[in-house]
PDB file of C-alpha atoms in Angstrom:
ATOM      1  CA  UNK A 111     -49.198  12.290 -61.220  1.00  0.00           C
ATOM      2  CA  UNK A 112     -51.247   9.324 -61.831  1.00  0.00           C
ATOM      3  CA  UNK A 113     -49.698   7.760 -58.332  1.00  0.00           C
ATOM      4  CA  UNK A 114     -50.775  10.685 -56.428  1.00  0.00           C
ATOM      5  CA  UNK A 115     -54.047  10.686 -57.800  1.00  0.00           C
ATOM      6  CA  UNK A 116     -54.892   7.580 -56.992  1.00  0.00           C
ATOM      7  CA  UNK A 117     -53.732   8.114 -53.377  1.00  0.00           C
ATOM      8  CA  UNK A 118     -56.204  11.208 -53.627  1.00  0.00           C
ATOM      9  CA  UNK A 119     -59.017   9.212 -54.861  1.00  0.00           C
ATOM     10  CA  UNK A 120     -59.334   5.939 -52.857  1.00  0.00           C
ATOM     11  CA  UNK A 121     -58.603   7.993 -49.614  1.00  0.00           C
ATOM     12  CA  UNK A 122     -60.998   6.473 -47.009  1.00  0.00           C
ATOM     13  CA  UNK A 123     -61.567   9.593 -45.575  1.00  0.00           C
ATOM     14  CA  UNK A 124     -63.472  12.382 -48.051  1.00  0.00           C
ATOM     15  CA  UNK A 125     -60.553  14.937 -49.132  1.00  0.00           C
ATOM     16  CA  UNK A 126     -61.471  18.909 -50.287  1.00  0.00           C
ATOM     17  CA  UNK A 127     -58.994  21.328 -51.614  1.00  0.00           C
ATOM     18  CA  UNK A 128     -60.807  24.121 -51.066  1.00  0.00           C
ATOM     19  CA  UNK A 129     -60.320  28.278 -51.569  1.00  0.00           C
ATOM     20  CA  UNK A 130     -58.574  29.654 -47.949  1.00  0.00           C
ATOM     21  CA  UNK A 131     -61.898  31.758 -48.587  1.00  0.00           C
ATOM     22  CA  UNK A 132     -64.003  28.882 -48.607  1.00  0.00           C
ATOM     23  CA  UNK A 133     -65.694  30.479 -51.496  1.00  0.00           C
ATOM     24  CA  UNK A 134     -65.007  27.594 -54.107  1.00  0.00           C
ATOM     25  CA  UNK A 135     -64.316  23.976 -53.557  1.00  0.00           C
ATOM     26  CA  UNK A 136     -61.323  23.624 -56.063  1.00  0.00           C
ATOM     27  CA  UNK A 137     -61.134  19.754 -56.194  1.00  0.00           C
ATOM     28  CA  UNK A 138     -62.554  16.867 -54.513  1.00  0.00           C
ATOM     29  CA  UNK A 139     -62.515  12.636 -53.920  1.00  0.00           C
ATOM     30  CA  UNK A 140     -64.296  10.058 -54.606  1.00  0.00           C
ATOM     31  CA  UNK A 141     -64.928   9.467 -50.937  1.00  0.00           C
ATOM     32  CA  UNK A 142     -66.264  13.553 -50.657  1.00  0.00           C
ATOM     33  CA  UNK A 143     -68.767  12.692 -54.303  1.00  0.00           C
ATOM     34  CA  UNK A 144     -69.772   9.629 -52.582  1.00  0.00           C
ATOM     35  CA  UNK A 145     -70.399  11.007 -48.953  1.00  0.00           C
ATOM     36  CA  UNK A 146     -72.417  14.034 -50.111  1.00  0.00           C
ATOM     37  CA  UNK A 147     -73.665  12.581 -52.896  1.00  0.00           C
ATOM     38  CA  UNK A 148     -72.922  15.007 -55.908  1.00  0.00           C
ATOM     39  CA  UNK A 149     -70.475  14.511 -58.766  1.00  0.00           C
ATOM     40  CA  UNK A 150     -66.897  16.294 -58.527  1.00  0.00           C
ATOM     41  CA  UNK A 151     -67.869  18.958 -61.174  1.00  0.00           C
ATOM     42  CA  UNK A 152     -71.462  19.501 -58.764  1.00  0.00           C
ATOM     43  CA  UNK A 153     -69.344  20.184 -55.548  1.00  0.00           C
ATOM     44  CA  UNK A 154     -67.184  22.508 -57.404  1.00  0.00           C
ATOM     45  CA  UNK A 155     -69.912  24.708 -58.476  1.00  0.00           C
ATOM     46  CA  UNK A 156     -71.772  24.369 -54.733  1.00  0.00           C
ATOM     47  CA  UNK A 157     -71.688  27.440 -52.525  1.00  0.00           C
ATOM     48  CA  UNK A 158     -69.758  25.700 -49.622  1.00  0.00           C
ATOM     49  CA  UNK A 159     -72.833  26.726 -47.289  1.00  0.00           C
ATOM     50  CA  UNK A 160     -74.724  23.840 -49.449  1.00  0.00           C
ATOM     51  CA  UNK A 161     -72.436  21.382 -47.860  1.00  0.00           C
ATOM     52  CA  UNK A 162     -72.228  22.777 -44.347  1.00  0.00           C
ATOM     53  CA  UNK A 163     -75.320  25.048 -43.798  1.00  0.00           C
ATOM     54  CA  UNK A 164     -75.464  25.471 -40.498  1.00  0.00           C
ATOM     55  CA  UNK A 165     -71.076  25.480 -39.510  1.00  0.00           C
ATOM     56  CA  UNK A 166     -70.068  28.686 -42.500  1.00  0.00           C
ATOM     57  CA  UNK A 167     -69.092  30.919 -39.274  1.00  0.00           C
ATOM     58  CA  UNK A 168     -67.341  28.594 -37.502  1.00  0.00           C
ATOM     59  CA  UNK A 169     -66.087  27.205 -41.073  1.00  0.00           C
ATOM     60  CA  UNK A 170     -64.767  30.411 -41.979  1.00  0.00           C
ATOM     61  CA  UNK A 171     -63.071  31.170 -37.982  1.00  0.00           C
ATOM     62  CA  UNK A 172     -61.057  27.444 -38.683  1.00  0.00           C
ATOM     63  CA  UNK A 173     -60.229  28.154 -42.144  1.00  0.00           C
ATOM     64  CA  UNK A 174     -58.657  31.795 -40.964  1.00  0.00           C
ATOM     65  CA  UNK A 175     -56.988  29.540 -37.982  1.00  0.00           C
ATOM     66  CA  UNK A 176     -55.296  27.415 -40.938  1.00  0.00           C
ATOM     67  CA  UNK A 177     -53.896  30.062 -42.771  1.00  0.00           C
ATOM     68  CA  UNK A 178     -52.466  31.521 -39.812  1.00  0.00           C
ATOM     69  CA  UNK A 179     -50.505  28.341 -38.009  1.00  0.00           C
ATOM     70  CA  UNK A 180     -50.514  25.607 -40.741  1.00  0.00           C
ATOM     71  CA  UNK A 181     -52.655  22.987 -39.870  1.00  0.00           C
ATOM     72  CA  UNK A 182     -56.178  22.535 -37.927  1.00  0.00           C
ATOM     73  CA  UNK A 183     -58.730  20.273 -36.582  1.00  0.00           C
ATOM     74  CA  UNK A 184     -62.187  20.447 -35.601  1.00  0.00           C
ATOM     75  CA  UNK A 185     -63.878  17.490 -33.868  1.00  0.00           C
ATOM     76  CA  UNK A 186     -67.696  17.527 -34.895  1.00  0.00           C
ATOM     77  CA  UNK A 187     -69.276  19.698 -37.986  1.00  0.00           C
ATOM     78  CA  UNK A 188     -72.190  19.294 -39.228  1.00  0.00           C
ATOM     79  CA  UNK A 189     -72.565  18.641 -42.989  1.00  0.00           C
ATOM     80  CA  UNK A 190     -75.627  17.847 -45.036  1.00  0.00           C
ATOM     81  CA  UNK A 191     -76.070  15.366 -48.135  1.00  0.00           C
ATOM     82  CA  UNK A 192     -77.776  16.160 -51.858  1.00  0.00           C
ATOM     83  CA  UNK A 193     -80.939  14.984 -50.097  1.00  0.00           C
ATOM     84  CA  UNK A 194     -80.997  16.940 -47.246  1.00  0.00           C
ATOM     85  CA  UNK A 195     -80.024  14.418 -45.037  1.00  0.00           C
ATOM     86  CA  UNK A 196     -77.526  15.478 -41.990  1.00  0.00           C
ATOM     87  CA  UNK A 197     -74.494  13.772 -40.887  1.00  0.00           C
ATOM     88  CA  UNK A 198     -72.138  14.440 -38.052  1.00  0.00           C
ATOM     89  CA  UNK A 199     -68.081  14.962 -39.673  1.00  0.00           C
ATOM     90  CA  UNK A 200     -64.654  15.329 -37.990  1.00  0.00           C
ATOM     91  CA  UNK A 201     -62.530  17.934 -40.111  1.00  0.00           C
ATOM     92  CA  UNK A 202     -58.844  18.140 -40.260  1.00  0.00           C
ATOM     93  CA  UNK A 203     -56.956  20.772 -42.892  1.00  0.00           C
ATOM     94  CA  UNK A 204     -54.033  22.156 -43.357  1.00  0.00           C
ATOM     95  CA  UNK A 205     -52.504  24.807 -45.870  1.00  0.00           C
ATOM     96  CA  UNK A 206     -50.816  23.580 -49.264  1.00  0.00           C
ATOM     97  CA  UNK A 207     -49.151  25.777 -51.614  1.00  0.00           C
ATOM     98  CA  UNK A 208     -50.644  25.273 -55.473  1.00  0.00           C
ATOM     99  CA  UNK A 209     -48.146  27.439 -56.845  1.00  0.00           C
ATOM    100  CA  UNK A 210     -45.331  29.822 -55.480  1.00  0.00           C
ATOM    101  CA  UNK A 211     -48.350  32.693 -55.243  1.00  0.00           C
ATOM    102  CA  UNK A 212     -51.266  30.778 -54.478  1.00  0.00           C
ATOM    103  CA  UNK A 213     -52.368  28.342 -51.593  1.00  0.00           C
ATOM    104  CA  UNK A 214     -55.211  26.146 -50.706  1.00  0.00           C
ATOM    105  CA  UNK A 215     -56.556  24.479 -47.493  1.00  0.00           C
ATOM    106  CA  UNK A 216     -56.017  20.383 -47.857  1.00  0.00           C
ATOM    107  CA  UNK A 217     -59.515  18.846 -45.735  1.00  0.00           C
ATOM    108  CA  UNK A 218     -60.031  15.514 -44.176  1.00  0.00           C
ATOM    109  CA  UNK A 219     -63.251  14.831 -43.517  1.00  0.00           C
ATOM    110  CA  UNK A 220     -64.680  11.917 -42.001  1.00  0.00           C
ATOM    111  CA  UNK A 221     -67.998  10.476 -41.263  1.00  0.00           C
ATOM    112  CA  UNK A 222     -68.473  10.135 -37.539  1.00  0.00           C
ATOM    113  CA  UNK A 223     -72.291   9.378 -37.508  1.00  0.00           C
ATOM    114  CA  UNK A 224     -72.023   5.886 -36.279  1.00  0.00           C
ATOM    115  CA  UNK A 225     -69.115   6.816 -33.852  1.00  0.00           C
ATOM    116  CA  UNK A 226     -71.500   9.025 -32.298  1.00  0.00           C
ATOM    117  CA  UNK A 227     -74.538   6.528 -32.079  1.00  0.00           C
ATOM    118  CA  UNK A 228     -72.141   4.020 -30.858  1.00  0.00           C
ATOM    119  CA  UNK A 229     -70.949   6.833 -28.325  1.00  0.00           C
ATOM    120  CA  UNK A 230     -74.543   7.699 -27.507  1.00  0.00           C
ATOM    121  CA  UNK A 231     -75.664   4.301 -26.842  1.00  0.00           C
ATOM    122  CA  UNK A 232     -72.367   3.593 -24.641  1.00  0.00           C
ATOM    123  CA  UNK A 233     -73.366   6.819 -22.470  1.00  0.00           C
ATOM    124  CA  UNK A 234     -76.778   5.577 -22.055  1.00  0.00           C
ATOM    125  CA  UNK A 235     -75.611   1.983 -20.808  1.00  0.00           C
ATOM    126  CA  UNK A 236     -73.574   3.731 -18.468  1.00  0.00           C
ATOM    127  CA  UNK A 237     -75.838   6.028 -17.249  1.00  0.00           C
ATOM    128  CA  UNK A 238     -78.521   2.974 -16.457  1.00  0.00           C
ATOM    129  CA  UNK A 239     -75.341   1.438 -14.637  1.00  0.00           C
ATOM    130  CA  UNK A 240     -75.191   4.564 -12.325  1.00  0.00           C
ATOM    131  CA  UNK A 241     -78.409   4.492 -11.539  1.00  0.00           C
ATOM    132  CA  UNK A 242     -78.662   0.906 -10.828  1.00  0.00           C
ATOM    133  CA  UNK A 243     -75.359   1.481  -8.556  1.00  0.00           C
ATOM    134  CA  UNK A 244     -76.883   4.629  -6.558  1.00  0.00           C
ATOM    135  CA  UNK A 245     -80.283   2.633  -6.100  1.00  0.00           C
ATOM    136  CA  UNK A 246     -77.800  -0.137  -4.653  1.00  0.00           C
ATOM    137  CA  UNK A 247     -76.156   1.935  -2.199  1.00  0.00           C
ATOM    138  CA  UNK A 248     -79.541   3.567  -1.301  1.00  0.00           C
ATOM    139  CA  UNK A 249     -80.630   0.335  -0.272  1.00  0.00           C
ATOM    140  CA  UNK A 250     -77.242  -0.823   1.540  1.00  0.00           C
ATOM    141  CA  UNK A 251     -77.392   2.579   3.019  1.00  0.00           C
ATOM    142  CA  UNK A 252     -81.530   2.170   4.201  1.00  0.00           C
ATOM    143  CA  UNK A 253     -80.577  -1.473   5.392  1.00  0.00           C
ATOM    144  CA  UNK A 254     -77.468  -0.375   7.460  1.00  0.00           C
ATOM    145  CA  UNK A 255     -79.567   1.967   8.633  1.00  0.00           C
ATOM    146  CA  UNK A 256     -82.261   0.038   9.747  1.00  0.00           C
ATOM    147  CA  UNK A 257     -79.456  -2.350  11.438  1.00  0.00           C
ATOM    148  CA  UNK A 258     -78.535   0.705  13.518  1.00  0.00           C
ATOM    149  CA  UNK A 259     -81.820   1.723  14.664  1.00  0.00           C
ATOM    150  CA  UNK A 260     -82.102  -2.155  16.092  1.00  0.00           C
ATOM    151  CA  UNK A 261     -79.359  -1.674  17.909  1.00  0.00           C
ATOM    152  CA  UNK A 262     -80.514   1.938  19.436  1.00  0.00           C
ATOM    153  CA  UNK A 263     -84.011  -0.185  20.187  1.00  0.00           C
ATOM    154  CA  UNK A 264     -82.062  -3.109  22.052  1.00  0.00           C
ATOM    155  CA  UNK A 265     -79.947  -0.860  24.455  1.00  0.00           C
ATOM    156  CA  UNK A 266     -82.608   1.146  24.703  1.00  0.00           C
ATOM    157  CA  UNK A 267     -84.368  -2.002  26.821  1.00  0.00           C
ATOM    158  CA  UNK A 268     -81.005  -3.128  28.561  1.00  0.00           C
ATOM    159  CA  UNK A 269     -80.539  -1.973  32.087  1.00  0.00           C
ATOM    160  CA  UNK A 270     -76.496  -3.131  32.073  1.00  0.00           C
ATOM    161  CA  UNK A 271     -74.149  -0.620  30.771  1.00  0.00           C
ATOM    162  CA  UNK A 272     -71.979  -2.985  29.630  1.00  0.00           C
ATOM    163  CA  UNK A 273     -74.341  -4.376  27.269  1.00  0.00           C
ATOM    164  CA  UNK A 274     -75.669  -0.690  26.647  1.00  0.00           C
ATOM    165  CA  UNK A 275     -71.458   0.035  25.426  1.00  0.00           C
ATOM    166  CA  UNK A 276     -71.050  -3.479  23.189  1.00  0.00           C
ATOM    167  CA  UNK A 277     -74.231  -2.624  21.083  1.00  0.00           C
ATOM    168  CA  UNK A 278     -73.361   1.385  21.283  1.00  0.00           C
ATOM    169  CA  UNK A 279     -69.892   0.110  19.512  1.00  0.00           C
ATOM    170  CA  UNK A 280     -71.644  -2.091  17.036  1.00  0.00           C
ATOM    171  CA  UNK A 281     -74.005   0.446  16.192  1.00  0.00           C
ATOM    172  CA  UNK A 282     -71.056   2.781  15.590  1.00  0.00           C
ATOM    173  CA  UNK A 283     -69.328   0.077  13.803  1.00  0.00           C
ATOM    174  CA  UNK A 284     -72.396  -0.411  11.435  1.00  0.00           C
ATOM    175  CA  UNK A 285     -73.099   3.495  10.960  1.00  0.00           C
ATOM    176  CA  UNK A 286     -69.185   3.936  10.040  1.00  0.00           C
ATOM    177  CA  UNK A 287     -69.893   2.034   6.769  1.00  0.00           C
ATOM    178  CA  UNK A 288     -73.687   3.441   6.407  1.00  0.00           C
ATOM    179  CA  UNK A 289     -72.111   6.571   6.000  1.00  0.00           C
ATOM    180  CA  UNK A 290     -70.103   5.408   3.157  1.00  0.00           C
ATOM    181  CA  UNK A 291     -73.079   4.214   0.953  1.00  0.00           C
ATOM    182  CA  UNK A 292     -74.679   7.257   1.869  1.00  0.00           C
ATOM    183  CA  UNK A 293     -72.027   9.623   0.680  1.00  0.00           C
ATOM    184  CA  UNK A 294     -71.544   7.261  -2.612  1.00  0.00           C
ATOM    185  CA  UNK A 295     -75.366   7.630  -3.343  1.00  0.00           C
ATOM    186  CA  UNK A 296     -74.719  11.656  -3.332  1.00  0.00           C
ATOM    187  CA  UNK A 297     -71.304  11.811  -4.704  1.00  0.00           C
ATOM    188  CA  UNK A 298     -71.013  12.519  -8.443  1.00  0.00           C
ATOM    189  CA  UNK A 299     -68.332  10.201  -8.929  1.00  0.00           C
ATOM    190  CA  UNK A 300     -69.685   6.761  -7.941  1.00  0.00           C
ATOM    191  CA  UNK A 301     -66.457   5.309  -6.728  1.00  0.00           C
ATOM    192  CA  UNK A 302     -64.514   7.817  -5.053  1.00  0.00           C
ATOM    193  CA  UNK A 303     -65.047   9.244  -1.690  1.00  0.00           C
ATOM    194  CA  UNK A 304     -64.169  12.643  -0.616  1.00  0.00           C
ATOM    195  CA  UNK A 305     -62.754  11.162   2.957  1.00  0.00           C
ATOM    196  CA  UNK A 306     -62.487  14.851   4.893  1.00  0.00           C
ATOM    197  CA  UNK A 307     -65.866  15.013   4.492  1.00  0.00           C
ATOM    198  CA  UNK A 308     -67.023  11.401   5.175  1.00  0.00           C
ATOM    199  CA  UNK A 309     -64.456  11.532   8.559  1.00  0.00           C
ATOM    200  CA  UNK A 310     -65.881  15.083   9.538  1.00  0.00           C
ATOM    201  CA  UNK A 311     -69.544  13.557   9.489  1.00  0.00           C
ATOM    202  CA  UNK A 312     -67.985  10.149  11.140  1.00  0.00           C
ATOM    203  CA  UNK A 313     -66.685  12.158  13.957  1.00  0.00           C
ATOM    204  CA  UNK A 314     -69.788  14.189  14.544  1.00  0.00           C
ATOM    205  CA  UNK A 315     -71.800  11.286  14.766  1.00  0.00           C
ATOM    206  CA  UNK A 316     -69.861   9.765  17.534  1.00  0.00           C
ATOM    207  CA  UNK A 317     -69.660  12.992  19.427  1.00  0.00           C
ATOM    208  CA  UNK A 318     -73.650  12.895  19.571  1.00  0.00           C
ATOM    209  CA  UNK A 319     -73.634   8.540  19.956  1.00  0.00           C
ATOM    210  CA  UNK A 320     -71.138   9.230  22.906  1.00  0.00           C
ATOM    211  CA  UNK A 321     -72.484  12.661  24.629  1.00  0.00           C
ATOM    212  CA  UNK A 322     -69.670  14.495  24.222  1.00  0.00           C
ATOM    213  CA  UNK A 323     -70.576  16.873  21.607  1.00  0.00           C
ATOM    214  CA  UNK A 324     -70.374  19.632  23.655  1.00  0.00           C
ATOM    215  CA  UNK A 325     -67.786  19.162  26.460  1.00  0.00           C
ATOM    216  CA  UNK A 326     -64.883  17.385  23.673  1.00  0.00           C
ATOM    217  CA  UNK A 327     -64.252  19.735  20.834  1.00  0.00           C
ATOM    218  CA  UNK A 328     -62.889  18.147  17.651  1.00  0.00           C
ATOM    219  CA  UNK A 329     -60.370  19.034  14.989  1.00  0.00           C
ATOM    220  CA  UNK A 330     -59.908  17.386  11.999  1.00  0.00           C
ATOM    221  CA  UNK A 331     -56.311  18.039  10.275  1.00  0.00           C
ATOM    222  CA  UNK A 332     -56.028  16.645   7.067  1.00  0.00           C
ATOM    223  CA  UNK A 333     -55.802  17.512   3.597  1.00  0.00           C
ATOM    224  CA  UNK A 334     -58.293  17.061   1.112  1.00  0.00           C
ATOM    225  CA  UNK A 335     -57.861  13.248   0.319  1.00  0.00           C
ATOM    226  CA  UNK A 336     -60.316  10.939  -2.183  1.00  0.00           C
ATOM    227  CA  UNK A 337     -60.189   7.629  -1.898  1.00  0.00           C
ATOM    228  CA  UNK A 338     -62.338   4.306  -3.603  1.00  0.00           C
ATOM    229  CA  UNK A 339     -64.746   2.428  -1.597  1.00  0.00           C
ATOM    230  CA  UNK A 340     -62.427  -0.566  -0.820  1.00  0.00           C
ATOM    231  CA  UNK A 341     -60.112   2.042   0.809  1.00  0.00           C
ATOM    232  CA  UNK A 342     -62.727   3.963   2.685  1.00  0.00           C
ATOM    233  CA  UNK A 343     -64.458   1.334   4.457  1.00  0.00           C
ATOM    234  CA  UNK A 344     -61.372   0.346   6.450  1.00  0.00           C
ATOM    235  CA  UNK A 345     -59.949   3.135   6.818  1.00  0.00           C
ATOM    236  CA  UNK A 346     -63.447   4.753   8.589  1.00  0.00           C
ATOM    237  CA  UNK A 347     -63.727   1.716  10.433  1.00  0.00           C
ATOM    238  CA  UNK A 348     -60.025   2.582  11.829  1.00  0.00           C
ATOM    239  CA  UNK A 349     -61.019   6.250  13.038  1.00  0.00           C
ATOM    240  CA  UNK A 350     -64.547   4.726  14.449  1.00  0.00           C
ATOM    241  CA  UNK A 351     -62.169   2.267  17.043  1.00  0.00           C
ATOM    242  CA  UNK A 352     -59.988   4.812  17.686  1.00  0.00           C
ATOM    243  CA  UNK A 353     -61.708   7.975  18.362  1.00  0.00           C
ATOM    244  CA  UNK A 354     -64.458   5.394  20.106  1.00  0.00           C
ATOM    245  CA  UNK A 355     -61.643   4.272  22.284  1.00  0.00           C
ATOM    246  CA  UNK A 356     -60.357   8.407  22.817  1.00  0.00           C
ATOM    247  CA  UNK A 357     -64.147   9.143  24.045  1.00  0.00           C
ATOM    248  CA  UNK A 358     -64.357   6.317  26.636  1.00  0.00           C
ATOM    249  CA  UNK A 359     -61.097   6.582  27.987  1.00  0.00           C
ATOM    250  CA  UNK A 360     -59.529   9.534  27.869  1.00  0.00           C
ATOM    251  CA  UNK A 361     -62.349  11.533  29.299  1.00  0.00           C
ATOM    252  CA  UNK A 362     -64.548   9.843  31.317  1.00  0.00           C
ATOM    253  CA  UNK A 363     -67.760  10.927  33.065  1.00  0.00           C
ATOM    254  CA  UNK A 364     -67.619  14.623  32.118  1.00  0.00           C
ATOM    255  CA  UNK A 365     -64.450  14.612  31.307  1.00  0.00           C
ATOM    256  CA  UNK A 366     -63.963  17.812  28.718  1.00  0.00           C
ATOM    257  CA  UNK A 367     -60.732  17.713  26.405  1.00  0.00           C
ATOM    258  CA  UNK A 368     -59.917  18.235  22.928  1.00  0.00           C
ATOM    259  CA  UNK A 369     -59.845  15.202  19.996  1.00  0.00           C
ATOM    260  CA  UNK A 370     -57.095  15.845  17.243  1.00  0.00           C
ATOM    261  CA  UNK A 371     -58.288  13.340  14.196  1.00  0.00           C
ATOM    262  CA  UNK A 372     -54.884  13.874  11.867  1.00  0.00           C
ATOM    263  CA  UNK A 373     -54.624  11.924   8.588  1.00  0.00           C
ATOM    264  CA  UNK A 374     -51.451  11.875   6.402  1.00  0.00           C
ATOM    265  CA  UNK A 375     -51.877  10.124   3.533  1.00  0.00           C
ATOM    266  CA  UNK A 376     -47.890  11.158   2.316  1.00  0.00           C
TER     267      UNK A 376
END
């Protein structure tokens, strides 16, 4: 007896044996005195809504949910102290016979205040980081952008159509990866890429850069496939050569055909 009482009273986590009612708190830890900050004989002869005061319903739901299966767990309660001040608990219970007609719900509580502050501040870190990464690709994206609109400017003063086709691929070349940042800056998910999407726009784009949009019609067969940024890049810059290379060869002047962009990924 002693043994076991012992193991009940320097528990680190606050133990209740309460009524499967939750009308009566039948026994409690030194941990439980401590954390709310009553004696054991106090807590006994506390309404449990004292305790928990805004949770009974829920309290009452889980305690029901005990009876029924054994055992329970709820992540976050919220509990108050003898001097009103609130505190954030993770409950676990389970049901334990007293005698051979009687039972009582065994709960573990545990203070998770400074888990959650610790939690809270991680989250905000991490959402500063986000922002600081979409501001980044913004201005890759602007940048690339700009690069782009240089070249448009330059063959738009060349007279050789040669030259006019090297800075028409570079500009494709350069808009293949703007359109990477771009979709990162609007993507929830900061490093993955839906790549359908980001090779549908791709394509489109160099229908328009080329003049083909409406003499070559374009299908895209692929299945819905995400990749990170250090996959993406190449791989766009893969279909930009070869549907580039599709556009100038295989249907030259006004040459009208059909573009098939498949992707397996299996």
């Amino acid at each position: 007896e002693t043994r076991f009482r012992n193991v009940f009273d320097y528990s680190n986590d606050a133990i209740l044996l309460l009524d499967p009612d939750l009308d009566e708190i039948l026994d409690v830890n030194g941990r439980g005195c401590r954390l709310f900050g009553y004696t054991s004989r106090e807590l006994q002869a506390l309404p449990m809504s004292t305790l928990f005061p805004g949770d009974m319903a829920r309290l009452q739901a889980f305690a029901l949910a005990v009876v029924e299966q054994g055992y329970g767990w709820i992540d976050e309660v919220g509990c108050q102290t003898r001097t009103g001040d609130a505190f954030a608990a993770e409950i676990s219970a389970s049901e334990v016979p007293l005698t051979p007609e009687r039972t009582c719900i065994l709960v573990l509580l545990r203070d998770i205040t400074e888990h959650k502050a610790a939690e809270a501040e991680i989250r905000a870190s991490l959402q500063e980081k986000e922002v600081l990464l979409r501001e980044i690709h913004h201005r890759v994206k602007n940048n690339l952008q700009i690069v782009t609109s240089l070249f448009d400017l330059q063959s738009s003063r060349s007279d050789d159509d040669d030259v006019k086709a090297m800075l028409r691929e570079c500009r494709n070349r350069v808009r293949s990866m703007s359109v990477i940042h771009e979709s990162l800056y609007r993507a929830h998910d900061l490093n993955r890429i839906d790549f359908r999407r980001y090779v549908t726009q791709l394509t489109e784009e160099l229908l328009r850069s080329f003049g083909a949009a409406n003499r070559v019609a374009l299908q895209i067969d692929m299945d819905d496939v995400v990749l990170d940024v250090d996959q993406a890049i190449p791989c766009g810059l893969i279909v930009n050569e070869l549907l580039s290379n599709a556009l100038k060869y295989a249907y030259p002047g006004d040459g009208q055909g059909r573009v098939i962009v498949a992707v397996d990924v299996g």
